[in-house]
């Protein structure tokens, strides 16, 4: 099943809504910047997540996995500084 661009964006936003409370507990947040080629999600970490020593781990094991649960065709999530 292929999602339209709007459906894919909605799924990614849904995933971010799930993970956002964990980031906010640590004084951070996350914002969806864009989805490229229906497979690459670009996000911007905010607040305490900027410069956090574990933000790459959070991005891979938390954000990327959660987004892939909602939208399996997403291959990679990157943070834009």
GROMACS .gro file of N, CA, C and O in nm:
model
  324
    1UNK      N    1   0.084  -0.119   0.000
    1UNK     CA    2   0.000   0.000   0.000
    1UNK      C    3   0.088   0.125   0.000
    1UNK      O    4   0.173   0.142   0.085
    2UNK      N    5   0.069   0.209  -0.098
    2UNK     CA    6   0.145   0.332  -0.108
    2UNK      C    7   0.060   0.447  -0.054
    2UNK      O    8  -0.055   0.462  -0.091
    3UNK      N    9   0.122   0.524   0.033
    3UNK     CA   10   0.054   0.639   0.091
    3UNK      C   11   0.074   0.762   0.005
    3UNK      O   12   0.179   0.780  -0.056
    4UNK      N   13  -0.027   0.849   0.002
    4UNK     CA   14  -0.009   0.977  -0.065
    4UNK      C   15   0.084   1.063   0.021
    4UNK      O   16   0.109   1.030   0.138
    5UNK      N   17   0.133   1.171  -0.033
    5UNK     CA   18   0.222   1.260   0.042
    5UNK      C   19   0.154   1.310   0.169
    5UNK      O   20   0.216   1.316   0.276
    6UNK      N   21   0.025   1.345   0.158
    6UNK     CA   22  -0.048   1.395   0.275
    6UNK      C   23  -0.066   1.286   0.380
    6UNK      O   24  -0.053   1.311   0.500
    7UNK      N   25  -0.096   1.164   0.336
    7UNK     CA   26  -0.112   1.052   0.430
    7UNK      C   27   0.020   1.020   0.498
    7UNK      O   28   0.022   0.995   0.619
    8UNK      N   29   0.128   1.023   0.422
    8UNK     CA   30   0.259   0.995   0.478
    8UNK      C   31   0.296   1.100   0.583
    8UNK      O   32   0.341   1.067   0.692
    9UNK      N   33   0.272   1.227   0.550
    9UNK     CA   34   0.301   1.335   0.645
    9UNK      C   35   0.218   1.316   0.772
    9UNK      O   36   0.269   1.334   0.882
   10UNK      N   37   0.092   1.278   0.758
   10UNK     CA   38   0.005   1.256   0.874
   10UNK      C   39   0.059   1.142   0.961
   10UNK      O   40   0.058   1.150   1.084
   11UNK      N   41   0.106   1.035   0.898
   11UNK     CA   42   0.161   0.921   0.973
   11UNK      C   43   0.288   0.962   1.048
   11UNK      O   44   0.308   0.923   1.163
   12UNK      N   45   0.374   1.039   0.983
   12UNK     CA   46   0.497   1.084   1.047
   12UNK      C   47   0.464   1.176   1.165
   12UNK      O   48   0.521   1.164   1.273
   13UNK      N   49   0.369   1.266   1.144
   13UNK     CA   50   0.327   1.356   1.253
   13UNK      C   51   0.269   1.275   1.371
   13UNK      O   52   0.293   1.308   1.487
   14UNK      N   53   0.195   1.170   1.339
   14UNK     CA   54   0.138   1.083   1.442
   14UNK      C   55   0.250   1.017   1.524
   14UNK      O   56   0.243   1.009   1.646
   15UNK      N   57   0.354   0.972   1.455
   15UNK     CA   58   0.469   0.912   1.523
   15UNK      C   59   0.538   1.014   1.612
   15UNK      O   60   0.575   0.984   1.726
   16UNK      N   61   0.555   1.136   1.562
   16UNK     CA   62   0.620   1.241   1.642
   16UNK      C   63   0.536   1.277   1.764
   16UNK      O   64   0.591   1.304   1.871
   17UNK      N   65   0.405   1.271   1.750
   17UNK     CA   66   0.316   1.297   1.864
   17UNK      C   67   0.336   1.192   1.972
   17UNK      O   68   0.331   1.223   2.091
   18UNK      N   69   0.363   1.068   1.931
   18UNK     CA   70   0.388   0.960   2.027
   18UNK      C   71   0.519   0.981   2.102
   18UNK      O   72   0.527   0.958   2.223
   19UNK      N   73   0.622   1.025   2.033
   19UNK     CA   74   0.754   1.037   2.095
   19UNK      C   75   0.777   1.172   2.163
   19UNK      O   76   0.861   1.184   2.253
   20UNK      N   77   0.702   1.274   2.123
   20UNK     CA   78   0.723   1.410   2.175
   20UNK      C   79   0.722   1.419   2.328
   20UNK      O   80   0.808   1.487   2.385
   21UNK      N   81   0.630   1.353   2.401
   21UNK     CA   82   0.631   1.365   2.548
   21UNK      C   83   0.762   1.321   2.612
   21UNK      O   84   0.805   1.378   2.711
   22UNK      N   85   0.828   1.221   2.554
   22UNK     CA   86   0.955   1.174   2.608
   22UNK      C   87   1.063   1.281   2.592
   22UNK      O   88   1.145   1.302   2.680
   23UNK      N   89   1.062   1.347   2.477
   23UNK     CA   90   1.158   1.454   2.453
   23UNK      C   91   1.128   1.574   2.542
   23UNK      O   92   1.219   1.636   2.598
   24UNK      N   93   1.000   1.605   2.558
   24UNK     CA   94   0.960   1.720   2.639
   24UNK      C   95   0.992   1.698   2.786
   24UNK      O   96   1.022   1.794   2.857
   25UNK      N   97   0.988   1.574   2.831
   25UNK     CA   98   1.026   1.544   2.970
   25UNK      C   99   1.170   1.585   2.998
   25UNK      O  100   1.205   1.616   3.112
   26UNK      N  101   1.253   1.582   2.894
   26UNK     CA  102   1.394   1.620   2.909
   26UNK      C  103   1.419   1.763   2.864
   26UNK      O  104   1.532   1.804   2.844
   27UNK      N  105   1.312   1.839   2.844
   27UNK     CA  106   1.325   1.979   2.806
   27UNK      C  107   1.350   2.002   2.658
   27UNK      O  108   1.396   2.109   2.617
   28UNK      N  109   1.320   1.901   2.576
   28UNK     CA  110   1.343   1.913   2.433
   28UNK      C  111   1.214   1.905   2.354
   28UNK      O  112   1.104   1.903   2.411
   29UNK      N  113   1.227   1.900   2.225
   29UNK     CA  114   1.111   1.884   2.137
   29UNK      C  115   1.164   1.847   1.999
   29UNK      O  116   1.284   1.841   1.976
   30UNK      N  117   1.071   1.822   1.908
   30UNK     CA  118   1.107   1.783   1.771
   30UNK      C  119   1.006   1.843   1.676
   30UNK      O  120   0.889   1.857   1.708
   31UNK      N  121   1.056   1.880   1.558
   31UNK     CA  122   0.970   1.941   1.456
   31UNK      C  123   0.998   1.872   1.323
   31UNK      O  124   1.114   1.847   1.288
   32UNK      N  125   0.893   1.840   1.249
   32UNK     CA  126   0.906   1.783   1.116
   32UNK      C  127   0.940   1.895   1.019
   32UNK      O  128   0.867   1.994   1.011
   33UNK      N  129   1.051   1.881   0.946
   33UNK     CA  130   1.091   1.983   0.849
   33UNK      C  131   1.038   1.945   0.711
   33UNK      O  132   0.969   2.023   0.647
   34UNK      N  133   1.073   1.824   0.666
   34UNK     CA  134   1.021   1.779   0.536
   34UNK      C  135   1.040   1.629   0.520
   34UNK      O  136   1.115   1.565   0.593
   35UNK      N  137   0.967   1.575   0.422
   35UNK     CA  138   0.981   1.435   0.384
   35UNK      C  139   1.027   1.436   0.239
   35UNK      O  140   0.962   1.495   0.153
   36UNK      N  141   1.141   1.372   0.214
   36UNK     CA  142   1.202   1.374   0.081
   36UNK      C  143   1.191   1.236   0.018
   36UNK      O  144   1.224   1.135   0.080
   37UNK      N  145   1.146   1.232  -0.106
   37UNK     CA  146   1.137   1.107  -0.184
   37UNK      C  147   1.057   0.997  -0.114
   37UNK      O  148   1.083   0.879  -0.135
   38UNK      N  149   0.964   1.034  -0.028
   38UNK     CA  150   0.881   0.939   0.047
   38UNK      C  151   0.962   0.838   0.126
   38UNK      O  152   0.913   0.730   0.160
   39UNK      N  153   1.090   0.869   0.155
   39UNK     CA  154   1.171   0.772   0.229
   39UNK      C  155   1.266   0.837   0.331
   39UNK      O  156   1.316   0.768   0.418
   40UNK      N  157   1.289   0.967   0.320
   40UNK     CA  158   1.381   1.037   0.409
   40UNK      C  159   1.305   1.145   0.486
   40UNK      O  160   1.244   1.233   0.425
   41UNK      N  161   1.308   1.135   0.617
   41UNK     CA  162   1.242   1.234   0.702
   41UNK      C  163   1.348   1.326   0.760
   41UNK      O  164   1.447   1.280   0.817
   42UNK      N  165   1.326   1.456   0.744
   42UNK     CA  166   1.416   1.555   0.802
   42UNK      C  167   1.343   1.622   0.918
   42UNK      O  168   1.231   1.671   0.901
   43UNK      N  169   1.408   1.618   1.034
   43UNK     CA  170   1.349   1.676   1.155
   43UNK      C  171   1.447   1.778   1.213
   43UNK      O  172   1.564   1.783   1.175
   44UNK      N  173   1.397   1.858   1.306
   44UNK     CA  174   1.483   1.950   1.379
   44UNK      C  175   1.459   1.927   1.528
   44UNK      O  176   1.347   1.943   1.575
   45UNK      N  177   1.564   1.884   1.597
   45UNK     CA  178   1.556   1.869   1.742
   45UNK      C  179   1.565   2.007   1.804
   45UNK      O  180   1.639   2.093   1.756
   46UNK      N  181   1.490   2.028   1.913
   46UNK     CA  182   1.483   2.161   1.974
   46UNK      C  183   1.510   2.152   2.124
   46UNK      O  184   1.508   2.044   2.182
   47UNK      N  185   1.530   2.267   2.184
   47UNK     CA  186   1.548   2.275   2.329
   47UNK      C  187   1.671   2.200   2.375
   47UNK      O  188   1.777   2.207   2.312
   48UNK      N  189   1.656   2.124   2.484
   48UNK     CA  190   1.769   2.049   2.540
   48UNK      C  191   1.821   1.939   2.449
   48UNK      O  192   1.927   1.884   2.473
   49UNK      N  193   1.744   1.904   2.344
   49UNK     CA  194   1.790   1.800   2.251
   49UNK      C  195   1.905   1.851   2.164
   49UNK      O  196   1.983   1.772   2.112
   50UNK      N  197   1.916   1.983   2.148
   50UNK     CA  198   2.025   2.040   2.069
   50UNK      C  199   2.154   2.021   2.148
   50UNK      O  200   2.165   2.063   2.262
   51UNK      N  201   2.251   1.957   2.085
   51UNK     CA  202   2.380   1.939   2.150
   51UNK      C  203   2.382   1.832   2.257
   51UNK      O  204   2.483   1.811   2.321
   52UNK      N  205   2.271   1.761   2.278
   52UNK     CA  206   2.267   1.653   2.376
   52UNK      C  207   2.356   1.539   2.326
   52UNK      O  208   2.353   1.503   2.208
   53UNK      N  209   2.434   1.483   2.416
   53UNK     CA  210   2.529   1.379   2.376
   53UNK      C  211   2.462   1.252   2.326
   53UNK      O  212   2.524   1.173   2.255
   54UNK      N  213   2.337   1.230   2.362
   54UNK     CA  214   2.269   1.107   2.317
   54UNK      C  215   2.165   1.136   2.208
   54UNK      O  216   2.085   1.049   2.176
   55UNK      N  217   2.166   1.256   2.149
   55UNK     CA  218   2.060   1.286   2.052
   55UNK      C  219   2.066   1.197   1.927
   55UNK      O  220   1.964   1.166   1.869
   56UNK      N  221   2.186   1.150   1.887
   56UNK     CA  222   2.193   1.060   1.772
   56UNK      C  223   2.131   0.924   1.806
   56UNK      O  224   2.063   0.864   1.725
   57UNK      N  225   2.153   0.878   1.928
   57UNK     CA  226   2.092   0.753   1.972
   57UNK      C  227   1.940   0.770   1.979
   57UNK      O  228   1.864   0.685   1.936
   58UNK      N  229   1.895   0.883   2.034
   58UNK     CA  230   1.751   0.912   2.041
   58UNK      C  231   1.691   0.914   1.902
   58UNK      O  232   1.584   0.859   1.878
   59UNK      N  233   1.762   0.976   1.809
   59UNK     CA  234   1.713   0.987   1.672
   59UNK      C  235   1.696   0.849   1.609
   59UNK      O  236   1.595   0.820   1.547
   60UNK      N  237   1.795   0.762   1.627
   60UNK     CA  238   1.791   0.629   1.564
   60UNK      C  239   1.697   0.534   1.638
   60UNK      O  240   1.608   0.475   1.578
   61UNK      N  241   1.718   0.517   1.768
   61UNK     CA  242   1.644   0.413   1.839
   61UNK      C  243   1.506   0.460   1.882
   61UNK      O  244   1.419   0.378   1.906
   62UNK      N  245   1.485   0.588   1.892
   62UNK     CA  246   1.355   0.638   1.933
   62UNK      C  247   1.273   0.691   1.817
   62UNK      O  248   1.172   0.633   1.778
   63UNK      N  249   1.320   0.799   1.758
   63UNK     CA  250   1.244   0.868   1.654
   63UNK      C  251   1.232   0.783   1.528
   63UNK      O  252   1.121   0.761   1.479
   64UNK      N  253   1.343   0.734   1.476
   64UNK     CA  254   1.339   0.658   1.351
   64UNK      C  255   1.255   0.532   1.364
   64UNK      O  256   1.170   0.503   1.279
   65UNK      N  257   1.274   0.459   1.473
   65UNK     CA  258   1.196   0.335   1.493
   65UNK      C  259   1.046   0.365   1.505
   65UNK      O  260   0.964   0.292   1.450
   66UNK      N  261   1.012   0.471   1.576
   66UNK     CA  262   0.870   0.506   1.593
   66UNK      C  263   0.809   0.548   1.461
   66UNK      O  264   0.700   0.505   1.425
   67UNK      N  265   0.881   0.630   1.384
   67UNK     CA  266   0.830   0.672   1.253
   67UNK      C  267   0.812   0.550   1.162
   67UNK      O  268   0.711   0.539   1.093
   68UNK      N  269   0.909   0.457   1.163
   68UNK     CA  270   0.899   0.339   1.077
   68UNK      C  271   0.784   0.248   1.117
   68UNK      O  272   0.729   0.177   1.033
   69UNK      N  273   0.746   0.252   1.245
   69UNK     CA  274   0.631   0.174   1.290
   69UNK      C  275   0.503   0.227   1.223
   69UNK      O  276   0.417   0.150   1.183
   70UNK      N  277   0.494   0.359   1.210
   70UNK     CA  278   0.376   0.420   1.148
   70UNK      C  279   0.385   0.424   0.995
   70UNK      O  280   0.284   0.416   0.927
   71UNK      N  281   0.507   0.441   0.944
   71UNK     CA  282   0.528   0.455   0.799
   71UNK      C  283   0.650   0.372   0.760
   71UNK      O  284   0.762   0.423   0.752
   72UNK      N  285   0.630   0.241   0.736
   72UNK     CA  286   0.742   0.149   0.711
   72UNK      C  287   0.831   0.186   0.593
   72UNK      O  288   0.945   0.145   0.586
   73UNK      N  289   0.779   0.264   0.497
   73UNK     CA  290   0.861   0.297   0.380
   73UNK      C  291   0.969   0.402   0.411
   73UNK      O  292   1.059   0.425   0.331
   74UNK      N  293   0.963   0.463   0.528
   74UNK     CA  294   1.067   0.559   0.567
   74UNK      C  295   1.195   0.481   0.596
   74UNK      O  296   1.197   0.390   0.676
   75UNK      N  297   1.301   0.518   0.526
   75UNK     CA  298   1.429   0.447   0.540
   75UNK      C  299   1.522   0.514   0.639
   75UNK      O  300   1.604   0.447   0.702
   76UNK      N  301   1.513   0.646   0.651
   76UNK     CA  302   1.609   0.717   0.732
   76UNK      C  303   1.548   0.845   0.788
   76UNK      O  304   1.465   0.908   0.723
   77UNK      N  305   1.592   0.882   0.909
   77UNK     CA  306   1.553   1.009   0.970
   77UNK      C  307   1.682   1.083   1.003
   77UNK      O  308   1.774   1.026   1.062
   78UNK      N  309   1.690   1.209   0.959
   78UNK     CA  310   1.808   1.290   0.991
   78UNK      C  311   1.765   1.418   1.062
   78UNK      O  312   1.655   1.469   1.040
   79UNK      N  313   1.856   1.467   1.145
   79UNK     CA  314   1.833   1.592   1.216
   79UNK      C  315   1.906   1.704   1.143
   79UNK      O  316   2.023   1.691   1.108
   80UNK      N  317   1.835   1.812   1.119
   80UNK     CA  318   1.896   1.931   1.060
   80UNK      C  319   1.934   2.024   1.174
   80UNK      O  320   1.849   2.058   1.257
   81UNK      N  321   2.058   2.062   1.181
   81UNK     CA  322   2.104   2.152   1.288
   81UNK      C  323   2.057   2.293   1.265
   81UNK      O  324   2.043   2.339   1.158
   0.00000   0.00000   0.00000
